[in-house]
Coordinates of C-alpha atoms in Angstrom, one line a residue:
M209 CA 90.9 90.6 97.4
K210 CA 88.8 91.5 100.3
K211 CA 89.2 95.1 101.5
L212 CA 89.9 95.9 105.1
K213 CA 86.7 96.0 106.9
I214 CA 86.6 97.4 110.5
T215 CA 83.4 98.4 112.1
M216 CA 83.7 101.4 114.3
L217 CA 82.4 101.3 117.9
A218 CA 79.6 103.8 118.5
A219 CA 81.0 106.9 120.1
S220 CA 79.2 109.8 121.6
I221 CA 80.9 113.1 122.5
I222 CA 79.4 115.2 125.2
V223 CA 80.2 118.9 125.0
G224 CA 79.8 121.3 127.9
G225 CA 76.5 123.0 128.3
S226 CA 77.8 126.6 128.4
V227 CA 77.1 128.7 125.3
I228 CA 80.4 129.9 123.9
G229 CA 80.3 133.5 122.8
Y230 CA 77.1 134.3 124.8
G231 CA 76.8 138.0 125.6
F232 CA 79.3 139.2 123.0
S233 CA 78.1 141.4 120.2
S234 CA 81.2 141.1 118.1
P235 CA 80.7 138.5 115.3
N236 CA 84.5 138.0 115.1
L237 CA 84.7 136.9 118.7
Y238 CA 81.7 134.6 118.3
A239 CA 83.2 133.0 115.1
K240 CA 86.5 132.5 116.8
A241 CA 84.9 130.8 119.8
D242 CA 82.7 128.7 117.5
N243 CA 85.8 127.6 115.6
E244 CA 87.6 126.6 118.8
Q245 CA 84.6 124.5 119.8
K246 CA 84.5 122.8 116.5
K247 CA 88.2 122.1 116.7
Q248 CA 87.9 120.6 120.1
E249 CA 85.0 118.4 118.9
S250 CA 87.1 117.3 115.9
V251 CA 90.0 116.3 118.1
S252 CA 87.8 114.4 120.5
A253 CA 86.0 112.6 117.7
K254 CA 89.4 111.6 116.2
D255 CA 90.6 110.3 119.5
E256 CA 87.4 108.3 120.0
L257 CA 87.7 106.8 116.5
K258 CA 91.4 105.9 117.1
L259 CA 90.5 104.2 120.4
G260 CA 87.7 102.4 118.7
K261 CA 89.9 100.9 116.1
K262 CA 92.5 99.9 118.7
E263 CA 89.9 98.1 120.8
I264 CA 88.5 96.3 117.7
I265 CA 91.8 94.9 116.5
Q266 CA 92.8 93.9 120.1
N267 CA 89.5 92.1 120.5
K268 CA 90.0 90.3 117.1
M269 CA 93.3 89.0 118.3
Y270 CA 91.9 87.9 121.7
N271 CA 89.1 86.0 119.9
S272 CA 90.8 84.9 116.7
I273 CA 89.8 81.2 116.9
D274 CA 86.1 82.3 116.6
N275 CA 86.8 84.3 113.4
F276 CA 87.5 81.5 111.0
K277 CA 86.0 78.1 110.2
N278 CA 88.8 76.2 108.5
L279 CA 92.5 77.2 108.3
K280 CA 95.6 75.7 106.9
G281 CA 99.1 77.0 106.7
R282 CA 102.7 77.3 107.9
F283 CA 104.7 79.9 109.8
I284 CA 108.2 80.2 111.3
Y285 CA 108.7 81.4 114.9
G286 CA 112.2 82.4 116.0
S287 CA 113.4 83.6 119.4
D288 CA 116.9 84.6 120.5
A289 CA 115.8 84.0 124.1
I290 CA 115.0 80.4 123.3
G291 CA 117.8 80.1 120.9
D292 CA 115.9 78.2 118.2
K293 CA 113.5 78.5 115.3
F294 CA 110.3 76.5 115.0
V295 CA 108.5 75.7 111.7
V296 CA 104.8 75.1 112.4
D297 CA 102.5 73.4 109.9
Y298 CA 98.9 73.5 110.9
H299 CA 95.4 72.4 109.7
I300 CA 92.3 73.4 111.7
Q301 CA 88.7 72.5 110.9
R302 CA 86.1 74.0 113.1
E303 CA 83.0 72.8 111.3
K304 CA 81.6 69.2 111.3
D305 CA 84.0 66.6 112.8
A306 CA 86.3 69.4 114.0
F307 CA 90.0 68.7 114.5
T308 CA 93.3 70.4 114.9
H309 CA 96.5 68.9 113.5
V310 CA 99.8 70.7 114.2
K311 CA 103.4 69.6 113.3
T312 CA 106.3 71.5 114.8
S313 CA 109.9 71.1 113.6
S314 CA 113.0 72.6 115.3
S315 CA 116.6 71.7 116.0
Q316 CA 115.3 69.5 118.8
G317 CA 113.3 67.4 116.4
V318 CA 109.7 67.0 115.2
S319 CA 106.6 66.8 117.3
E320 CA 103.0 66.3 116.2
Q321 CA 99.6 66.9 117.8
L322 CA 96.1 65.9 116.8
Y323 CA 93.0 66.9 118.5
S324 CA 89.6 65.4 117.6
A325 CA 86.5 67.2 118.8
K326 CA 84.5 64.1 117.8
T327 CA 86.2 61.9 120.5
N328 CA 87.5 64.8 122.7
E329 CA 91.0 63.2 122.6
I330 CA 94.5 64.6 122.0
T331 CA 97.3 62.5 120.6
R332 CA 100.8 64.0 121.1
I333 CA 103.8 62.4 119.3
N334 CA 107.4 63.3 120.0
H335 CA 109.3 61.8 117.1
A336 CA 112.7 62.5 118.6
E337 CA 111.9 60.5 121.8
K338 CA 109.7 58.0 119.9
L339 CA 106.9 58.6 122.3
A340 CA 103.1 58.9 121.7
V341 CA 100.7 60.0 124.4
N342 CA 96.9 59.9 124.1
A343 CA 94.7 61.9 126.5
Y344 CA 91.0 62.8 127.0
V345 CA 90.1 66.5 127.0
P346 CA 86.9 67.8 128.5
K347 CA 84.7 69.9 126.3
A348 CA 85.1 73.7 126.6
S349 CA 82.7 75.4 129.0
E350 CA 80.2 77.8 127.7
E351 CA 81.8 80.6 129.8
N352 CA 85.0 80.2 127.8
T353 CA 83.6 80.1 124.4
T354 CA 82.2 82.9 122.3
N355 CA 81.3 83.9 118.7
T356 CA 81.9 86.7 116.3
N357 CA 78.8 88.5 117.5
E358 CA 80.0 88.7 121.0
Q359 CA 83.8 89.3 121.1
K360 CA 85.3 89.1 124.6
N361 CA 87.6 91.9 125.7
P362 CA 90.9 91.1 127.4
H363 CA 90.6 94.3 129.6
D364 CA 87.6 92.6 131.2
K365 CA 89.8 89.6 132.1
T366 CA 92.7 91.6 133.5
Y367 CA 93.2 92.0 137.2
T368 CA 95.9 92.5 139.9
N369 CA 96.6 89.4 142.0
E370 CA 97.4 89.1 145.7
V371 CA 101.1 90.0 145.2
G372 CA 100.4 93.0 143.1
E373 CA 101.1 91.4 139.7
K374 CA 98.9 92.2 136.7
V375 CA 97.5 89.0 135.2
F376 CA 94.7 88.1 132.9
D377 CA 92.4 85.1 132.5
R378 CA 93.2 83.3 129.2
R379 CA 90.3 82.2 127.1
E380 CA 89.9 78.4 126.9
D381 CA 91.3 77.2 123.6
T382 CA 88.6 75.2 121.9
T383 CA 91.0 74.3 119.1
Q384 CA 93.6 72.8 121.5
L385 CA 96.6 74.4 119.9
D386 CA 100.0 73.8 121.4
G387 CA 102.0 76.8 122.7
V388 CA 104.0 77.7 119.6
A389 CA 101.1 77.4 117.2
A390 CA 98.9 79.6 119.3
T391 CA 101.4 82.4 119.1
S392 CA 100.3 83.1 115.6
I393 CA 96.8 81.5 115.3
F394 CA 95.4 82.5 118.7
P395 CA 97.6 85.4 119.9
Q396 CA 95.5 86.2 123.0
D397 CA 98.6 86.6 125.2
I398 CA 100.1 89.3 122.9
A399 CA 96.7 91.0 122.7
A400 CA 96.4 91.2 126.5
S401 CA 100.0 92.1 127.2
F402 CA 101.7 94.0 124.4
L403 CA 98.5 95.9 123.6
E404 CA 97.3 96.4 127.2
D405 CA 98.3 100.1 127.3
Y406 CA 96.8 101.9 124.3
S407 CA 99.2 104.8 124.8
K408 CA 102.2 102.6 124.0
W409 CA 101.2 101.5 120.5
D410 CA 99.5 102.8 117.3
I411 CA 97.9 101.5 114.2
V412 CA 100.3 102.9 111.5
S413 CA 98.7 101.2 108.5
E414 CA 95.5 99.5 107.6
N415 CA 96.5 98.5 104.1
E416 CA 99.4 96.0 104.5
K417 CA 99.5 92.7 102.6
V418 CA 100.9 89.5 104.1
N419 CA 100.6 86.4 101.9
G420 CA 97.8 88.1 100.0
L421 CA 95.8 88.9 103.1
Q422 CA 94.8 92.4 104.2
A423 CA 96.6 93.2 107.4
V424 CA 96.8 96.0 110.0
L425 CA 100.3 97.1 111.0
I426 CA 100.8 98.0 114.6
E427 CA 103.9 99.5 116.1
G428 CA 104.6 100.1 119.8
T429 CA 106.9 100.0 122.7
L430 CA 107.2 97.0 125.0
S431 CA 106.6 97.4 128.7
D432 CA 109.6 97.4 131.1
Y433 CA 108.8 93.8 132.0
F434 CA 108.9 92.5 128.4
Q435 CA 111.9 94.7 127.5
E436 CA 113.9 92.9 130.1
K437 CA 112.4 89.4 129.5
H438 CA 112.7 89.5 125.7
S439 CA 115.8 91.8 125.4
A440 CA 113.8 94.0 123.0
K441 CA 112.5 97.5 123.1
T442 CA 109.9 97.9 120.4
F443 CA 107.6 95.7 118.4
K444 CA 105.7 95.4 115.1
L445 CA 102.7 93.3 114.5
W446 CA 101.0 92.5 111.2
V447 CA 97.5 91.4 112.2
H448 CA 94.9 89.9 109.8
A449 CA 92.1 92.4 109.8
E450 CA 89.3 89.9 109.5
T451 CA 90.4 87.2 112.0
G452 CA 93.0 88.7 114.3
I453 CA 95.5 86.0 113.4
L454 CA 99.1 87.3 113.9
L455 CA 100.6 87.0 110.4
A456 CA 104.0 88.5 111.2
M457 CA 105.8 90.0 114.2
E458 CA 109.1 91.6 115.0
E459 CA 110.5 92.4 118.4
I460 CA 113.4 94.8 118.0
D461 CA 116.2 95.9 120.4
E462 CA 117.9 99.3 120.7
K463 CA 120.4 98.4 118.0
G464 CA 117.6 97.6 115.5
E465 CA 118.2 93.9 115.6
V466 CA 115.2 91.5 115.6
K467 CA 115.2 89.4 118.7
E468 CA 111.9 87.5 118.2
F469 CA 109.8 87.1 115.1
I470 CA 106.9 85.4 113.3
E471 CA 106.9 84.9 109.5
T472 CA 103.9 83.4 107.8
E473 CA 105.0 81.3 104.8
D474 CA 101.6 80.1 103.7
I475 CA 98.0 80.5 104.9
Q476 CA 94.7 79.4 103.5
L477 CA 91.4 80.5 104.9
S478 CA 88.7 77.9 104.1
P479 CA 91.1 75.7 102.1
S480 CA 89.5 74.1 99.0
Q481 CA 90.2 70.6 100.2
S482 CA 89.0 70.1 103.7
V483 CA 90.4 66.8 104.9
N484 CA 88.8 65.1 107.9
V485 CA 91.8 63.9 109.9
Q486 CA 90.8 61.6 112.8
S487 CA 94.1 59.7 113.3
V488 CA 97.8 60.0 113.0
S489 CA 100.3 57.3 112.0
I490 CA 102.4 56.1 114.9
P491 CA 105.4 53.9 114.1
S492 CA 105.3 50.4 115.7
D493 CA 108.5 51.0 117.7
Y494 CA 107.2 54.1 119.5
K495 CA 106.3 53.9 123.2
K496 CA 102.5 54.4 123.6
I497 CA 100.9 55.8 126.7
G498 CA 97.1 56.3 127.4
F499 CA 95.8 54.4 124.3
G500 CA 92.8 52.1 124.6
K501 CA 91.8 53.1 128.1
R502 CA 88.3 54.4 127.2

């Protein structure tokens, strides 16, 4: 099992130029002042280290799709606000002939989506409505792609719009995940919103295990906006330390009830059998839109 590996950001602490204890002949006074200085330096260093860890894990979440090559698994997403649970099965290959295949099941039925980087096409199938739609997707721009050596920071993408609302520019999703699947696999929205204010959350453990993977446990308080929107007050996030994938989540109200959650049932990083999926089976009685136009 891989150990949690977090690289600290370089931090330099600047101490005032005045010489503490200068002009005093008493060694006790000098020692006391020297100890106070060391104590202040120690506190500052601890704060710098803490902030460094927070920034690293936030960046991991914001750039999670860059931090793995192939991925396969299943998770459940439930929300009281939506009033439903979604079972999401996914298979993502980011190497040669890259593709993303996602199947989502809920009380409303089953939907399926396949993206092929080879053809730059997305096929979406709504099995409940017996409808299949095929569309062309332009390649991601260089500005919106990155790699593990240059992790983008959500704070650099956050700004206040013309009506005073704080918003952030989402990274372009090169894997073309649908909305529910992205909640776990590419949690950039949560990274930019729940974790925006570092004073409202803490890393309480770096040695959690979720489905055999090393995870960082984050606990925090939701902003007033999200408390009202999600009918919850606090949150817990279990984040995969290496990739930033959100393995589990709980949003909890004042009564201690979970109002929204993510639960990973299975996850495989670099699955042993990498299947090159380039098509999905569409029943003959389904209505087809956008096929055969290119």
